CSV table of C-alpha atoms in Angstrom, one decimal:
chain,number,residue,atom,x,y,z
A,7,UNK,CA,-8.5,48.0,111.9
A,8,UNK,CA,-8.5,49.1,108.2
A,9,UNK,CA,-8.8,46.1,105.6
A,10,UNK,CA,-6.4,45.7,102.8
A,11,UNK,CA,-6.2,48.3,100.1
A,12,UNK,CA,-5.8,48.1,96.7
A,13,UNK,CA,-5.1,50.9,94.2
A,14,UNK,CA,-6.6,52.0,91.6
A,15,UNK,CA,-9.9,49.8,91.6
A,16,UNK,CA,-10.2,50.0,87.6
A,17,UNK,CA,-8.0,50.7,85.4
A,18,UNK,CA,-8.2,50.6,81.5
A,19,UNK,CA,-4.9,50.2,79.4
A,20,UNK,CA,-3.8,49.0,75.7
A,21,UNK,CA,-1.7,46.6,74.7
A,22,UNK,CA,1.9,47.5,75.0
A,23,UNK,CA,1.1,49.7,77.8
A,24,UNK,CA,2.8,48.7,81.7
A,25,UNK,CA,0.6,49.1,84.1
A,26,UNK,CA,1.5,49.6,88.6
A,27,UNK,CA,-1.1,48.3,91.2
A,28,UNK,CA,-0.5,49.0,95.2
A,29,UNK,CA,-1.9,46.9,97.8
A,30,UNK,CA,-1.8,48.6,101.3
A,31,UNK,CA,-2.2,45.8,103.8
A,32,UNK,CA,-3.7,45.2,107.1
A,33,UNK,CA,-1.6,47.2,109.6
A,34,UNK,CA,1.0,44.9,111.1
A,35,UNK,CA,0.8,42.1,108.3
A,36,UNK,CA,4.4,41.4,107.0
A,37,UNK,CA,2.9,39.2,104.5
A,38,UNK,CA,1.4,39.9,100.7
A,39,UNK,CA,0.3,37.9,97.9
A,40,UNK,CA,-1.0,38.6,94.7
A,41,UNK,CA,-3.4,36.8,92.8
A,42,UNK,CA,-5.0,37.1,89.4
A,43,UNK,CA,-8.7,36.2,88.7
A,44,UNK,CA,-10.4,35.2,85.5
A,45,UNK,CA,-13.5,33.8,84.6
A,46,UNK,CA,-11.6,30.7,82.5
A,47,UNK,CA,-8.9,29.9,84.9
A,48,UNK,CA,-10.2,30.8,88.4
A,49,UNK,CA,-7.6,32.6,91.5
A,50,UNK,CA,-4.0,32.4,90.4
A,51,UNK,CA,-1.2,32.7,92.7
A,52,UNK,CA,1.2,35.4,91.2
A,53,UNK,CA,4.1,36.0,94.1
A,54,UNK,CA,4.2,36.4,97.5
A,55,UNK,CA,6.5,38.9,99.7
A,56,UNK,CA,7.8,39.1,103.2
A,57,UNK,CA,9.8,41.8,104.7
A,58,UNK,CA,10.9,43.0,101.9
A,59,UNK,CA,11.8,39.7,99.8
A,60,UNK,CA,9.7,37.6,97.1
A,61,UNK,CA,9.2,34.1,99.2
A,62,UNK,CA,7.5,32.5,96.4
A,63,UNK,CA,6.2,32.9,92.9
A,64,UNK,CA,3.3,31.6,90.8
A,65,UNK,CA,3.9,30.4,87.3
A,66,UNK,CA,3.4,34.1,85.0
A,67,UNK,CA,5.8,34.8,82.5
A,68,UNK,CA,8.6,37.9,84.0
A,69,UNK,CA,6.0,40.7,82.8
A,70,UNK,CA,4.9,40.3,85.9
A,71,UNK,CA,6.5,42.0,88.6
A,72,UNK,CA,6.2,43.2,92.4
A,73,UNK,CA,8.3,44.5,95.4
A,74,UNK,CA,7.1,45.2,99.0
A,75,UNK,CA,8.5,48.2,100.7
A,76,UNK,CA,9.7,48.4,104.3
A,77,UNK,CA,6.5,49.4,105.7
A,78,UNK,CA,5.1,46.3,104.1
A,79,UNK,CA,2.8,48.3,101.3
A,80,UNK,CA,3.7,46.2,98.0
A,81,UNK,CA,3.1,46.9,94.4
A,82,UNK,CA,2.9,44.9,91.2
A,83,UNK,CA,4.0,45.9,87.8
A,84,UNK,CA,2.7,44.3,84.0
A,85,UNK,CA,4.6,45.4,81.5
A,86,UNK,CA,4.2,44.8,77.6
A,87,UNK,CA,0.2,44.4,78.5
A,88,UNK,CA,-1.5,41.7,76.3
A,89,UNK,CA,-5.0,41.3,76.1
A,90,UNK,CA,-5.1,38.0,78.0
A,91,UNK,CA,-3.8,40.3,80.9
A,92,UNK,CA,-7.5,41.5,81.6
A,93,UNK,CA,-8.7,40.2,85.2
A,94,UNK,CA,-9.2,40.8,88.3
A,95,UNK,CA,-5.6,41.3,90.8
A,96,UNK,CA,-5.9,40.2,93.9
A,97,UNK,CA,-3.9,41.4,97.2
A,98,UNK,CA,-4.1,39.1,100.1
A,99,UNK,CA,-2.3,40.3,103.7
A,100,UNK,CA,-1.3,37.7,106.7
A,101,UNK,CA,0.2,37.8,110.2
A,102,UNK,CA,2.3,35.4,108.5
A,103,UNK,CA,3.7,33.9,112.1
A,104,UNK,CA,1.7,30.9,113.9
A,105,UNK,CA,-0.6,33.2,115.5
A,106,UNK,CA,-2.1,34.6,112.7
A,107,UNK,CA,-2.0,33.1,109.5
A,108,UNK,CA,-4.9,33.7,107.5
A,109,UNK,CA,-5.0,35.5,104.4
A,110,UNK,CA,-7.4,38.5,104.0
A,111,UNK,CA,-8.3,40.0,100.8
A,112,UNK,CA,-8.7,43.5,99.3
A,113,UNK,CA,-11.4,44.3,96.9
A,114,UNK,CA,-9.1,44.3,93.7
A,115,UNK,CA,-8.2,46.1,91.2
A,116,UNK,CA,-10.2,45.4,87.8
A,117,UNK,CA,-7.8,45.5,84.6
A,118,UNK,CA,-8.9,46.0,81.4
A,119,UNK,CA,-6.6,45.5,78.5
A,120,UNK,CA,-7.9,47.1,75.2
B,25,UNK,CA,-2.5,21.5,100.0
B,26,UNK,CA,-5.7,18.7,100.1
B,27,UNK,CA,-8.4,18.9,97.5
B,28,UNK,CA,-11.7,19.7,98.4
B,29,UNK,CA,-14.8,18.8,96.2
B,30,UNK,CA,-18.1,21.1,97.2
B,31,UNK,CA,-21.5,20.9,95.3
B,32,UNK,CA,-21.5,23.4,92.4
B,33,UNK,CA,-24.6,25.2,93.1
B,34,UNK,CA,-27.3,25.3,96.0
B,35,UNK,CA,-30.4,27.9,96.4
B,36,UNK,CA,-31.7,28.8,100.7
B,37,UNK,CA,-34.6,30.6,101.6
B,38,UNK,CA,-34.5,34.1,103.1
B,39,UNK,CA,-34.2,33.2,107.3
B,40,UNK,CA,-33.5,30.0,107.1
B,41,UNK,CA,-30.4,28.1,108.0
B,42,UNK,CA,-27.8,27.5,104.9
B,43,UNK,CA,-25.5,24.3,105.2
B,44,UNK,CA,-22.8,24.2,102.7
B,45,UNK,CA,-20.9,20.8,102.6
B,46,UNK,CA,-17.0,20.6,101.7
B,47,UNK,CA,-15.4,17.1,101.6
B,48,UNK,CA,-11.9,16.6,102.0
B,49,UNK,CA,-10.9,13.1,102.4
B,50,UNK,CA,-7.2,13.6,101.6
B,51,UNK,CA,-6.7,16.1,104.4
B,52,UNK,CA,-3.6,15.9,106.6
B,53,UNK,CA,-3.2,15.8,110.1
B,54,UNK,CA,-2.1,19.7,110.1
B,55,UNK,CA,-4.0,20.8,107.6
B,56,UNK,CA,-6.8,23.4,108.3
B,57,UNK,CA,-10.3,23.9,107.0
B,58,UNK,CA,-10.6,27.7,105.7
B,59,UNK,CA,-13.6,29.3,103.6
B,60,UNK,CA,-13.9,31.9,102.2
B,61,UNK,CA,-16.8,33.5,100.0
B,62,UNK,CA,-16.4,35.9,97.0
B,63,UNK,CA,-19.5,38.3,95.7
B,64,UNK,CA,-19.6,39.0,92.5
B,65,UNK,CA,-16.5,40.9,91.0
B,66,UNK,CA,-15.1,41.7,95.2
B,67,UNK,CA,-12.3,40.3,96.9
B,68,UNK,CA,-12.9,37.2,98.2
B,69,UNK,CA,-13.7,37.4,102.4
B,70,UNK,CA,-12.6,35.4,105.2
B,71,UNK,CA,-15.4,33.3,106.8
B,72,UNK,CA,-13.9,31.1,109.3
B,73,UNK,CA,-11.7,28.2,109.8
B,74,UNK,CA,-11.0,25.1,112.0
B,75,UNK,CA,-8.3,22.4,112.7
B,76,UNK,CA,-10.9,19.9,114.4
B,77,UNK,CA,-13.0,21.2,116.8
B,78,UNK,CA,-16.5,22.7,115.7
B,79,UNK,CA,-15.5,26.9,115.4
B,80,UNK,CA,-18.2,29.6,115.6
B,81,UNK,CA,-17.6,33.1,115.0
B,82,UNK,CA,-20.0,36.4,114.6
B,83,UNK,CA,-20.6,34.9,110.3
B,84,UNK,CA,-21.1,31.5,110.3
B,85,UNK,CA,-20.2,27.9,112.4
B,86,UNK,CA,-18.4,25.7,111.1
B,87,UNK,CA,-19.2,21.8,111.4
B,88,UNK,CA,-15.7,19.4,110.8
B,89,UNK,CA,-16.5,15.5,111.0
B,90,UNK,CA,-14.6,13.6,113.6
B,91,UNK,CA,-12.7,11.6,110.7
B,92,UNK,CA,-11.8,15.4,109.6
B,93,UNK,CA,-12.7,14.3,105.9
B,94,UNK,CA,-15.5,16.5,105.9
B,95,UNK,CA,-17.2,19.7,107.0
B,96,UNK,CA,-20.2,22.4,106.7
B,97,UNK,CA,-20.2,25.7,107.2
B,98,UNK,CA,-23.6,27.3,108.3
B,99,UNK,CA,-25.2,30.2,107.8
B,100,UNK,CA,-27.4,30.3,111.1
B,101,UNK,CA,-29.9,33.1,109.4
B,102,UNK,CA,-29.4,33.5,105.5
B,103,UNK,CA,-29.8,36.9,104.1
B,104,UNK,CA,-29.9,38.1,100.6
B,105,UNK,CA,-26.5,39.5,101.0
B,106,UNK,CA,-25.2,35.9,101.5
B,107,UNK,CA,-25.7,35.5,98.2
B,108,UNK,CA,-22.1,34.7,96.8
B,109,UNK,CA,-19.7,31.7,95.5
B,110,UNK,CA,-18.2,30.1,99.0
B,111,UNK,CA,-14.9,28.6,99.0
B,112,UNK,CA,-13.7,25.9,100.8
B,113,UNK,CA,-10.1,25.4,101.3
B,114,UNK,CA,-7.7,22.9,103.1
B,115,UNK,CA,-3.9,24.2,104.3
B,116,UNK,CA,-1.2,23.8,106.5
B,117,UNK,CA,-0.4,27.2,107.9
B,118,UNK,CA,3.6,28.5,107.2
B,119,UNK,CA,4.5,25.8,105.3
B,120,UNK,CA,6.6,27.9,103.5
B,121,UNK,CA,4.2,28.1,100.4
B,122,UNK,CA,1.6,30.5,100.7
B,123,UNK,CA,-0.3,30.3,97.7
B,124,UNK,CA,-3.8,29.7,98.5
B,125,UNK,CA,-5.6,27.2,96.3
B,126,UNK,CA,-9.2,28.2,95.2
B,127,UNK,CA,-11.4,25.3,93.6
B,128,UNK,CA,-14.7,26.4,92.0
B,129,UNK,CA,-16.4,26.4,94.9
B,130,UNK,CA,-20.4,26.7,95.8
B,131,UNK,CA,-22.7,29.1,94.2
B,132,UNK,CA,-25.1,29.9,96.8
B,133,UNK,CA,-28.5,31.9,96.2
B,134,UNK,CA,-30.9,33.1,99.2
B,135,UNK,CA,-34.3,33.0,97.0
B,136,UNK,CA,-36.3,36.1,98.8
């Protein structure tokens, strides 16, 4: 099976800008997360979907965005980019039902914020 | 989710066998053991996990204490590719929060 998928892999914007990122998950996963990485404050859960609907979200500010389509393939949206924004995003993929729960990761997209 | 406190560094030779400790006193009766491992600037990957019996898989075994407050995962044959921060994480599955907690986990280097 194909891992998760995460487009673009780098992307370089200014402030001000918006900026979409795709995750692609694992084929049959109803499940995606997404998570931000930085060097000062480690993995940081953003929001996760299922089927369709945001289950739960992280504490980020609403410039962060994201919606999962019906064949599971989510995006997330920044917009009004600050430079704080620059990191590492994270797309996880689960089973999301008792027989298959764990999370697997993409390889992320890097963001830098100029 | 159960914190977990793992040492902050630790350096393996080439071939040999790489124990990484993980204690998590605090854990709860359905809580699960996961790590993971992250190589620089990649998405971190799935090791392994357990509930409470010892698990082994194609990566790495995974050693849980019979109290359940702690537990190493092992590296049977280290390679330089190992080389990477490993995670250790305690969660109940579908609890309805699926926000997966990373600490700062173990920087592990296989010295050539």
């Amino acid at each position: 099976k194909a891992g998760v998928t995460q487009t673009p892999r780098y992307l370089i914007k200014t402030r001000g800008q918006q900026v979409t990122l795709s995750c692609s998950p694992i084929s049959g996963h109803r499940s995606v997360s997404w998570y931000q990485q930085t060097p000062g404050q480690g993995l940081q859960f953003l929001f996760e979907y299922f089927s369709e609907t945001q289950r739960n979200k992280g504490n980020f500010p609403g410039r962060f965005s994201g919606r999962q389509f019906s064949n599971s393939r989510s995006e997330m949206n920044v917009s009004t980019l600050e430079l704080g924004d620059s990191a590492l995003y994270l797309c996880a993929s689960s089973l999301r039902d008792p027989a298959g729960d764990t999370q697997y990761f993409g390889p992320g997209t890097r963001l830098t914020v100029l | 989710d159960a914190k977990t406190t793992q040492p902050p560094s630790m350096d393996c030779a080439e071939g040999r066998a790489a124990n990484l400790p993980c204690n998590h006193s605090t854990i709860s009766g359905n809580e699960y053991v996961y790590w993971y491992r992250q190589i620089h600037s990649q998405g971190p990957q799935y090791i392994i996990h357990g509930l409470k019996n010892n698990e082994t898989n194609e990566m790495a075994s995974l050693i849980i204490t019979e109290d359940r407050k702690s537990s190493t995962l092992i590296l049977p044959h280290a390679t330089l590719r190992d080389t990477a921060v490993y995670y250790c994480i305690v969660r109940a599955p579908l609890r309805g929060n699926e926000k997966l907690t990373f600490g700062t986990g173990t920087r592990l280097t296989i010295i050539p």
